[in-house]
CSV table of C-alpha atoms and ligand atoms in Angstrom, one decimal:
chain,number,residue,atom,x,y,z
A,928,UNK,CA,20.8,10.0,8.5
A,929,UNK,CA,22.7,6.7,8.9
A,930,UNK,CA,19.9,6.6,11.7
A,931,UNK,CA,17.4,6.5,9.0
A,932,UNK,CA,19.2,3.7,7.3
A,933,UNK,CA,19.3,1.6,10.3
A,934,UNK,CA,15.6,2.3,11.4
A,935,UNK,CA,14.6,0.7,7.5
A,936,UNK,CA,17.0,-2.6,8.5
A,937,UNK,CA,15.3,-2.8,11.9
A,938,UNK,CA,11.6,-2.2,10.5
A,939,UNK,CA,12.4,-5.2,8.4
A,940,UNK,CA,13.4,-7.4,10.8
A,941,UNK,CA,10.5,-6.5,13.4
A,942,UNK,CA,7.8,-6.8,10.4
A,943,UNK,CA,9.1,-10.2,9.6
A,944,UNK,CA,9.8,-11.7,13.3
A,945,UNK,CA,6.7,-10.2,15.2
A,946,UNK,CA,3.1,-9.9,15.8
A,947,UNK,CA,2.7,-6.2,14.1
A,948,UNK,CA,-0.9,-6.9,12.8
A,949,UNK,CA,-3.3,-4.4,13.6
A,950,UNK,CA,-6.1,-5.9,16.0
A,951,UNK,CA,-8.9,-3.3,14.7
A,952,UNK,CA,-10.1,-5.5,11.7
A,953,UNK,CA,-9.8,-4.0,8.1
A,954,UNK,CA,-13.7,-4.8,7.8
A,955,UNK,CA,-13.8,-7.8,5.5
A,956,UNK,CA,-15.6,-10.0,7.9
A,957,UNK,CA,-18.7,-7.3,7.4
A,958,UNK,CA,-18.4,-7.2,3.4
A,959,UNK,CA,-20.1,-10.4,1.8
A,960,UNK,CA,-20.5,-11.4,-2.0
A,961,UNK,CA,-24.0,-12.8,-2.7
A,962,UNK,CA,-23.5,-16.6,-3.6
A,963,UNK,CA,-24.6,-17.4,-7.5
A,964,UNK,CA,-25.6,-20.9,-7.4
A,965,UNK,CA,-25.5,-21.4,-11.2
A,966,UNK,CA,-22.8,-19.3,-12.4
A,967,UNK,CA,-22.9,-20.4,-16.2
A,968,UNK,CA,-19.2,-19.2,-16.5
A,969,UNK,CA,-16.0,-21.9,-16.7
A,970,UNK,CA,-13.7,-21.1,-13.8
A,971,UNK,CA,-10.8,-21.5,-16.3
A,972,UNK,CA,-12.0,-19.0,-18.2
A,973,UNK,CA,-12.1,-16.3,-16.0
A,974,UNK,CA,-10.0,-13.2,-16.7
A,975,UNK,CA,-7.9,-11.1,-13.8
A,976,UNK,CA,-6.4,-8.8,-15.8
A,977,UNK,CA,-7.1,-5.1,-15.6
A,978,UNK,CA,-6.1,-1.8,-17.1
A,979,UNK,CA,-4.3,0.7,-14.6
A,980,UNK,CA,-2.9,3.7,-15.4
A,981,UNK,CA,-2.7,3.0,-19.4
A,982,UNK,CA,-1.0,-0.4,-18.8
A,983,UNK,CA,-2.2,-4.1,-18.7
A,984,UNK,CA,-1.9,-5.7,-15.5
A,985,UNK,CA,-2.2,-9.5,-15.9
A,986,UNK,CA,-3.8,-9.8,-12.3
A,987,UNK,CA,-5.4,-6.6,-10.2
A,988,UNK,CA,-2.4,-6.7,-7.8
A,989,UNK,CA,0.3,-4.4,-6.8
A,990,UNK,CA,3.3,-4.8,-4.5
A,991,UNK,CA,3.0,-2.0,-1.9
A,992,UNK,CA,5.8,-0.2,-0.6
A,993,UNK,CA,8.7,-2.2,1.3
A,994,UNK,CA,12.0,-1.3,1.1
A,995,UNK,CA,15.1,0.3,-0.1
A,996,UNK,CA,18.2,2.1,1.2
A,997,UNK,CA,19.9,-0.5,3.0
A,998,UNK,CA,22.3,-4.0,2.0
A,999,UNK,CA,19.3,-6.4,2.6
A,1000,UNK,CA,17.0,-4.2,0.7
A,1001,UNK,CA,18.9,-5.2,-2.5
A,1002,UNK,CA,18.0,-9.1,-2.6
A,1003,UNK,CA,14.7,-8.7,-1.1
A,1004,UNK,CA,13.9,-6.1,-4.1
A,1005,UNK,CA,15.1,-7.9,-6.5
A,1006,UNK,CA,12.9,-10.9,-5.6
A,1007,UNK,CA,10.1,-9.1,-5.2
A,1008,UNK,CA,10.6,-7.6,-8.9
A,1009,UNK,CA,11.2,-10.9,-10.3
A,1010,UNK,CA,8.1,-12.0,-9.0
A,1011,UNK,CA,6.3,-8.6,-10.5
A,1012,UNK,CA,7.7,-9.1,-14.0
A,1013,UNK,CA,6.4,-13.0,-13.9
A,1014,UNK,CA,3.0,-12.3,-13.3
A,1015,UNK,CA,2.6,-9.0,-15.0
A,1016,UNK,CA,1.9,-6.8,-11.9
A,1017,UNK,CA,3.0,-3.5,-10.8
A,1018,UNK,CA,5.6,-3.0,-7.4
A,1019,UNK,CA,6.1,0.2,-5.2
A,1020,UNK,CA,9.5,0.7,-3.8
A,1021,UNK,CA,10.3,2.0,-0.6
A,1022,UNK,CA,10.9,5.4,0.4
A,1023,UNK,CA,13.6,7.0,-1.5
A,1024,UNK,CA,14.4,9.4,0.9
A,1025,UNK,CA,18.0,7.5,2.0
A,1026,UNK,CA,19.3,8.6,-1.5
A,1027,UNK,CA,19.0,12.2,-0.6
A,1028,UNK,CA,22.3,11.5,1.6
A,1029,UNK,CA,23.6,8.4,0.3
A,1030,UNK,CA,23.6,8.0,-3.3
A,1031,UNK,CA,26.0,5.2,-3.4
A,1032,UNK,CA,22.6,3.0,-2.2
A,1033,UNK,CA,20.9,3.4,-5.5
A,1034,UNK,CA,21.4,-0.3,-6.4
A,1035,UNK,CA,19.1,-1.5,-3.5
A,1036,UNK,CA,16.3,0.8,-5.8
A,1037,UNK,CA,17.6,0.2,-9.3
A,1038,UNK,CA,17.8,-3.4,-8.8
A,1039,UNK,CA,14.0,-3.5,-9.0
A,1040,UNK,CA,14.1,-2.1,-12.9
A,1041,UNK,CA,17.1,-4.8,-13.7
A,1042,UNK,CA,14.9,-7.6,-12.2
A,1043,UNK,CA,11.4,-6.4,-13.9
A,1044,UNK,CA,12.4,-4.7,-17.0
A,1045,UNK,CA,8.5,-4.3,-18.2
A,1046,UNK,CA,6.8,-4.5,-14.7
A,1047,UNK,CA,5.0,-1.2,-13.9
A,1048,UNK,CA,6.9,0.5,-11.0
A,1049,UNK,CA,6.4,2.9,-8.5
A,1050,UNK,CA,9.1,5.5,-6.8
A,1051,UNK,CA,8.2,6.6,-3.4
A,1052,UNK,CA,8.8,9.6,-0.9
A,1053,UNK,CA,7.3,10.8,2.3
A,1054,UNK,CA,5.1,13.9,2.5
A,1055,UNK,CA,7.3,15.0,5.3
A,1056,UNK,CA,10.3,15.2,3.4
A,1057,UNK,CA,8.8,17.3,0.9
A,1058,UNK,CA,9.3,20.2,3.6
A,1059,UNK,CA,11.9,21.4,5.8
A,1060,UNK,CA,11.7,19.8,9.0
A,1061,UNK,CA,14.1,19.8,12.0
A,1062,UNK,CA,17.5,18.8,10.9
A,1063,UNK,CA,16.7,18.2,7.6
A,1064,UNK,CA,15.8,20.3,4.3
A,1065,UNK,CA,13.2,19.9,2.1
A,1066,UNK,CA,13.5,17.4,-0.9
A,1067,UNK,CA,14.1,19.1,-3.9
A,1068,UNK,CA,12.4,18.7,-7.4
A,1069,UNK,CA,15.8,17.7,-8.9
A,1070,UNK,CA,16.0,15.1,-6.4
A,1071,UNK,CA,12.7,13.7,-6.9
A,1072,UNK,CA,13.6,13.6,-10.8
A,1073,UNK,CA,16.4,11.4,-9.9
A,1074,UNK,CA,14.4,9.2,-7.8
A,1075,UNK,CA,12.4,8.5,-10.9
A,1076,UNK,CA,15.1,8.1,-13.1
A,1077,UNK,CA,16.7,5.7,-10.9
A,1078,UNK,CA,14.3,2.9,-11.4
A,1079,UNK,CA,12.8,4.4,-14.6
A,1080,UNK,CA,9.6,4.8,-12.6
A,1081,UNK,CA,6.2,4.8,-14.1
A,1082,UNK,CA,4.6,6.4,-11.2
A,1083,UNK,CA,5.8,8.3,-8.1
A,1084,UNK,CA,4.1,7.8,-4.7
A,1085,UNK,CA,4.0,10.4,-2.0
A,1086,UNK,CA,3.4,8.5,1.2
A,1087,UNK,CA,1.6,10.0,4.2
A,1088,UNK,CA,2.6,8.2,7.7
A,1089,UNK,CA,2.0,10.9,10.2
A,1090,UNK,CA,1.1,8.0,12.9
A,1091,UNK,CA,4.0,6.4,12.6
A,1092,UNK,CA,6.1,9.9,13.0
A,1093,UNK,CA,4.0,10.8,15.7
A,1094,UNK,CA,5.2,7.5,17.9
A,1095,UNK,CA,8.7,7.4,16.9
A,1096,UNK,CA,11.5,9.5,19.0
A,1097,UNK,CA,13.1,11.1,15.9
A,1098,UNK,CA,9.9,11.2,13.8
A,1099,UNK,CA,9.4,14.2,11.7
A,1100,UNK,CA,6.4,16.5,13.5
A,1101,UNK,CA,5.9,19.4,11.0
A,1102,UNK,CA,3.0,18.9,8.4
A,1103,UNK,CA,2.0,22.4,7.6
A,1104,UNK,CA,2.9,22.8,3.8
A,1105,UNK,CA,2.5,19.1,2.7
A,1106,UNK,CA,-0.8,19.6,0.6
A,1107,UNK,CA,0.9,22.8,-1.2
A,1108,UNK,CA,4.3,20.4,-1.7
A,1109,UNK,CA,2.1,17.6,-3.1
A,1110,UNK,CA,0.5,19.9,-5.4
A,1111,UNK,CA,4.2,21.1,-6.6
A,1112,UNK,CA,5.5,17.6,-7.1
A,1113,UNK,CA,2.0,17.0,-9.2
A,1114,UNK,CA,2.6,19.7,-11.4
A,1115,UNK,CA,6.7,19.1,-12.0
A,1116,UNK,CA,6.4,15.3,-12.8
A,1117,UNK,CA,5.4,13.9,-16.1
A,1118,UNK,CA,4.2,10.6,-14.7
A,1119,UNK,CA,1.1,9.9,-12.6
A,1120,UNK,CA,1.2,11.1,-9.0
A,1121,UNK,CA,-0.1,8.2,-6.4
A,1122,UNK,CA,-0.9,9.4,-2.9
A,1123,UNK,CA,-0.5,6.5,-0.3
A,1124,UNK,CA,-1.3,6.0,3.3
A,1125,UNK,CA,0.6,3.7,5.1
A,1126,UNK,CA,-1.9,2.1,7.3
A,1127,UNK,CA,-4.3,4.7,9.0
A,1128,UNK,CA,-6.4,4.9,5.7
A,1129,UNK,CA,-7.7,8.0,3.7
A,1130,UNK,CA,-11.1,9.8,4.4
A,1131,UNK,CA,-13.5,11.4,1.5
A,1132,UNK,CA,-12.6,14.6,2.4
A,1133,UNK,CA,-9.1,14.1,2.4
A,1134,UNK,CA,-9.6,12.1,-1.0
A,1135,UNK,CA,-10.9,15.2,-2.4
A,1136,UNK,CA,-8.3,17.4,-1.6
A,1137,UNK,CA,-5.7,15.1,-2.9
A,1138,UNK,CA,-7.7,15.2,-6.1
A,1139,UNK,CA,-7.7,18.8,-6.2
A,1140,UNK,CA,-3.7,19.0,-5.5
A,1141,UNK,CA,-3.1,17.0,-8.6
A,1142,UNK,CA,-3.1,13.1,-7.1
A,1143,UNK,CA,-4.0,10.7,-9.9
A,1144,UNK,CA,-4.3,7.6,-7.9
A,1145,UNK,CA,-5.1,7.2,-4.2
A,1146,UNK,CA,-3.5,4.0,-2.5
A,1147,UNK,CA,-5.5,4.1,0.8
A,1148,UNK,CA,-3.6,1.5,3.1
A,1149,UNK,CA,-6.1,1.5,5.7
A,1150,UNK,CA,-6.1,0.2,9.0
A,1151,UNK,CA,-6.3,-3.6,10.2
A,1152,UNK,CA,-3.2,-5.0,8.5
A,1153,UNK,CA,0.3,-3.8,9.3
A,1154,UNK,CA,0.4,-1.3,12.1
A,1155,UNK,CA,3.5,0.7,11.6
A,1156,UNK,CA,3.1,1.9,15.4
A,1157,UNK,CA,3.1,-1.2,16.8
A,1158,UNK,CA,6.7,-1.8,14.4
A,1159,UNK,CA,7.7,1.4,16.2
A,1160,UNK,CA,6.3,0.3,19.7
A,1161,UNK,CA,8.6,-3.1,19.3
A,1162,UNK,CA,11.9,-0.8,18.0
A,1163,UNK,CA,11.0,1.3,21.3
A,1164,UNK,CA,11.0,-1.7,23.4
A,1165,UNK,CA,14.1,-2.9,22.1
A,1166,UNK,CA,15.9,0.2,23.4
A,1167,UNK,CA,14.2,0.3,26.8
A,1168,UNK,CA,12.2,3.2,25.5
A,1169,UNK,CA,9.1,2.7,27.6
A,1170,UNK,CA,7.7,6.4,26.8
A,1171,UNK,CA,7.8,5.6,23.0
A,1172,UNK,CA,6.9,1.8,23.5
A,1173,UNK,CA,3.8,2.9,24.9
A,1174,UNK,CA,3.1,5.6,22.6
A,1175,UNK,CA,3.3,3.0,19.6
A,1176,UNK,CA,1.2,0.6,21.5
A,1177,UNK,CA,-1.6,3.2,22.4
A,1178,UNK,CA,-2.0,4.1,18.8
A,1179,UNK,CA,-1.5,0.6,17.4
A,1180,UNK,CA,-5.0,0.2,16.2
A,1181,UNK,CA,-5.4,3.6,15.2
A,1182,UNK,CA,-7.3,4.7,11.3
A,1183,UNK,CA,-9.5,4.1,9.1
A,1184,UNK,CA,-10.6,0.5,8.6
A,1185,UNK,CA,-9.4,-0.5,5.1
A,1186,UNK,CA,-13.3,-1.1,3.9
A,1187,UNK,CA,-14.4,2.0,5.0
A,1188,UNK,CA,-11.5,3.9,3.5
A,1189,UNK,CA,-11.9,2.2,0.2
A,1190,UNK,CA,-15.6,3.2,0.0
A,1191,UNK,CA,-15.0,6.6,1.2
A,1192,UNK,CA,-11.7,7.3,-1.1
A,1193,UNK,CA,-13.9,6.0,-4.2
A,1194,UNK,CA,-16.2,8.8,-3.9
A,1195,UNK,CA,-13.3,11.0,-5.0
A,1196,UNK,CA,-13.8,9.5,-8.6
A,1197,UNK,CA,-10.0,8.8,-8.7
A,1198,UNK,CA,-8.7,5.3,-9.3
A,1199,UNK,CA,-8.0,3.5,-6.1
A,1200,UNK,CA,-5.9,1.0,-4.7
A,1201,UNK,CA,-7.4,-0.9,-2.0
A,1202,UNK,CA,-4.7,-2.0,0.6
A,1203,UNK,CA,-3.5,-2.5,4.4
A,1204,UNK,CA,-4.6,-6.0,5.7
A,1205,UNK,CA,-5.3,-7.6,2.2
A,1206,UNK,CA,-4.5,-11.0,3.4
A,1207,UNK,CA,-6.5,-13.5,0.8
A,1208,UNK,CA,-7.7,-13.2,-2.7
A,1209,UNK,CA,-11.0,-13.5,-1.1
A,1210,UNK,CA,-10.1,-10.1,0.5
A,1211,UNK,CA,-9.2,-8.7,-3.0
A,1212,UNK,CA,-12.4,-9.9,-4.5
A,1213,UNK,CA,-14.7,-8.0,-2.1
A,1214,UNK,CA,-12.1,-4.8,-2.2
A,1215,UNK,CA,-12.7,-5.0,-6.0
A,1216,UNK,CA,-16.7,-5.3,-5.6
A,1217,UNK,CA,-16.5,-2.4,-3.7
A,1218,UNK,CA,-15.0,-0.4,-6.6
A,1219,UNK,CA,-11.1,-0.4,-5.9
A,1220,UNK,CA,-9.1,-0.7,-9.2
A,1221,UNK,CA,-6.3,-2.5,-7.7
A,1222,UNK,CA,-5.3,-4.2,-4.7
A,1223,UNK,CA,-2.3,-3.8,-2.8
A,1224,UNK,CA,0.0,-6.3,-0.4
A,1225,UNK,CA,3.1,-5.6,1.5
A,1226,UNK,CA,4.1,-7.8,4.7
A,1227,UNK,CA,2.5,-10.9,3.6
A,1228,UNK,CA,4.9,-10.7,0.3
A,1229,UNK,CA,7.9,-9.5,2.8
A,1230,UNK,CA,7.8,-12.4,5.0
A,1231,UNK,CA,7.7,-14.7,2.0
A,1232,UNK,CA,10.8,-12.5,0.0
A,1233,UNK,CA,13.0,-13.0,2.7
A,1234,UNK,CA,12.6,-17.0,2.6
A,1235,UNK,CA,13.1,-16.5,-1.2
A,1236,UNK,CA,11.4,-16.3,-4.6
A,1237,UNK,CA,9.6,-19.8,-4.7
A,1238,UNK,CA,7.6,-18.5,-1.8
A,1239,UNK,CA,6.6,-15.2,-3.2
A,1240,UNK,CA,5.6,-17.2,-6.3
A,1241,UNK,CA,3.8,-20.1,-4.4
A,1242,UNK,CA,1.9,-17.1,-2.1
A,1243,UNK,CA,0.9,-15.4,-5.3
A,1244,UNK,CA,-0.4,-18.3,-7.4
A,1245,UNK,CA,-2.9,-19.2,-3.9
A,1246,UNK,CA,-3.9,-15.8,-4.0
A,1247,UNK,CA,-4.7,-15.5,-7.5
A,1248,UNK,CA,-6.7,-18.8,-6.9
A,1249,UNK,CA,-8.7,-17.2,-4.4
A,1250,UNK,CA,-9.4,-14.6,-6.1
A,1251,UNK,CA,-10.9,-16.5,-9.3
A,1252,UNK,CA,-12.7,-19.0,-6.8
A,1253,UNK,CA,-14.5,-16.0,-5.5
A,1254,UNK,CA,-15.3,-14.6,-8.9
A,1255,UNK,CA,-16.5,-17.9,-9.8
A,1256,UNK,CA,-18.9,-18.1,-7.5
A,1257,UNK,CA,-19.7,-14.7,-8.1
A,1258,UNK,CA,-20.9,-15.2,-11.6
A,1259,UNK,CA,-18.1,-12.8,-12.4
A,1260,UNK,CA,-16.1,-13.5,-15.6
A,1261,UNK,CA,-13.9,-10.5,-15.4
A,1262,UNK,CA,-12.6,-8.0,-12.8
A,1263,UNK,CA,-14.9,-5.3,-14.5
A,1264,UNK,CA,-18.1,-7.6,-13.6
A,1265,UNK,CA,-17.1,-8.2,-10.1
A,1266,UNK,CA,-16.6,-4.5,-9.6
A,1267,UNK,CA,-20.4,-4.0,-10.8
A,1268,UNK,CA,-21.6,-6.7,-8.5
A,1269,UNK,CA,-23.7,-5.7,-5.6
A,1270,UNK,CA,-22.2,-6.4,-2.0
A,1271,UNK,CA,-23.6,-6.7,1.6
A,1272,UNK,CA,-22.1,-4.8,4.2
A,1273,UNK,CA,-23.2,-5.4,7.8
A,1274,UNK,CA,-21.9,-5.0,11.2
A,1275,UNK,CA,-19.5,-2.4,12.7
A,1276,UNK,CA,-18.6,-1.3,8.6
A,1277,UNK,CA,-22.3,-0.4,8.1
A,1278,UNK,CA,-22.1,1.4,11.3
A,1279,UNK,CA,-18.8,3.4,10.4
A,1280,UNK,CA,-20.2,4.4,7.1
A,1281,UNK,CA,-23.5,5.5,8.5
A,1282,UNK,CA,-22.2,7.5,11.1
A,1283,UNK,CA,-20.1,9.2,8.4
A,1284,UNK,CA,-23.1,10.1,6.6
A,1285,UNK,CA,-21.9,7.7,3.5
A,1286,UNK,CA,-24.8,6.9,0.7
A,1287,UNK,CA,-24.5,3.2,1.0
A,1288,UNK,CA,-26.8,2.6,-2.0
A,1289,UNK,CA,-24.5,5.0,-4.1
A,1290,UNK,CA,-21.3,3.5,-2.5
A,1291,UNK,CA,-22.8,-0.2,-3.8
A,1292,UNK,CA,-23.2,1.4,-7.4
B,1703,FMN,C1,8.7,-3.1,6.8
B,1703,FMN,C2,7.8,-2.0,5.9
B,1703,FMN,C3,8.4,-1.1,5.3
B,1703,FMN,C4,7.5,0.2,4.7
B,1703,FMN,N1,7.9,1.0,4.4
B,1703,FMN,C5,6.9,1.9,3.7
B,1703,FMN,C6,7.7,2.6,2.8
B,1703,FMN,O1,8.8,3.2,2.9
B,1703,FMN,N2,6.9,3.4,1.9
B,1703,FMN,C7,5.7,3.4,1.9
B,1703,FMN,O2,5.1,4.2,1.2
B,1703,FMN,N3,4.8,2.3,2.8
B,1703,FMN,C8,5.7,1.6,3.7
B,1703,FMN,N4,5.6,0.7,4.4
B,1703,FMN,C9,3.9,0.5,4.1
B,1703,FMN,C10,3.0,-0.5,3.5
B,1703,FMN,O3,3.3,0.0,1.9
B,1703,FMN,C11,1.9,-0.7,3.6
B,1703,FMN,O4,1.0,0.4,3.3
B,1703,FMN,C12,1.3,-1.2,5.1
B,1703,FMN,O5,2.1,-2.1,5.2
B,1703,FMN,C13,-0.1,-1.9,5.0
B,1703,FMN,O6,0.0,-3.2,4.1
B,1703,FMN,P1,0.1,-4.5,4.7
B,1703,FMN,O7,-1.3,-4.6,5.8
B,1703,FMN,O8,-0.4,-5.6,3.6
B,1703,FMN,O9,1.4,-4.9,5.3
B,1703,FMN,C14,6.0,-0.3,4.7
B,1703,FMN,C15,5.4,-1.3,5.4
B,1703,FMN,C16,6.4,-2.3,5.9
B,1703,FMN,C17,6.0,-3.1,6.9
């Protein structure tokens, strides 16, 4: 289990110092918002706020799950949470499974609530940890309740990361029973249950299955942004583990691109967080126009957080400016109106959707 803590610190280091961006493309280049040359709205009146999970968000952004459970995570989570509080947005914490064996690491998570007394905070645990694995027992409902308590969580996210588990030597290989375990957690907790991917996306069929099993929000985390397989490839390379370096490289670009997964998962009728390779406010505008309720950003904010609070604030201000310009030029005075705008989908994304049998007209309504 000490290994798990070391691994988290390594993920942080690799993600902020090396190229771990998937080369598959999220699909944003295929999505177009038709330009409105006479929008008849004033740019400074554009309202970026949204209602989400019964709460008011000043901007349609949530900081995606990043870290916790090691010494460096304290300052990073404090910085990110302070920004979440300042901007009136949400924040997902990194996996809380290290707390099972090391309760003294609580502060690396609880610091987020201290720094953001009013922000919407989301706890986090991997689906693989909900079932028994070789060498580790299944996480209990009592432990999960404790994760929620530690940060005063407004929601809990169960993450799916079988791609990453498959390309790391110590990865959990068992997945039978995860769906049932997710349903058990959904029934046991009194806050919304998010189910989130970690860079490989969620299909329509899996989204419907998750809805049937108690998920109340899907954070799709599609392919095209940070590749956790590439992170693992770098980690294996640093240990001269050539086999696992190769496995990570082979699957570096695996997954359902974010654009496709956003449209597919939306068909479930659940609220959607579009994430995985959201790199600008223009990407966010496209995701919202495709029907996402919020967008999530992970690694770009981590890179800013290691530099300090001002860097995070600067990144977010620029991001929100880009989003508001895209809304202005689309004649959308609010996020709700943006969500009703027709989008044009071309190229590779269109081919993906057609081959999956997606009704493009219905997807655009
Ligand atoms: C260093 C690092 C650690 C992460 N840890 C977690 C985690 O503990 N739980 C989780 O659900 N996702 C985790 N993720 C995945 C992100 O939440 C996100 O889904 C993924 O990075 C794609 O978003 P991005 O392209 O904006 O980085 C992690 C990502 C990074 C880069």
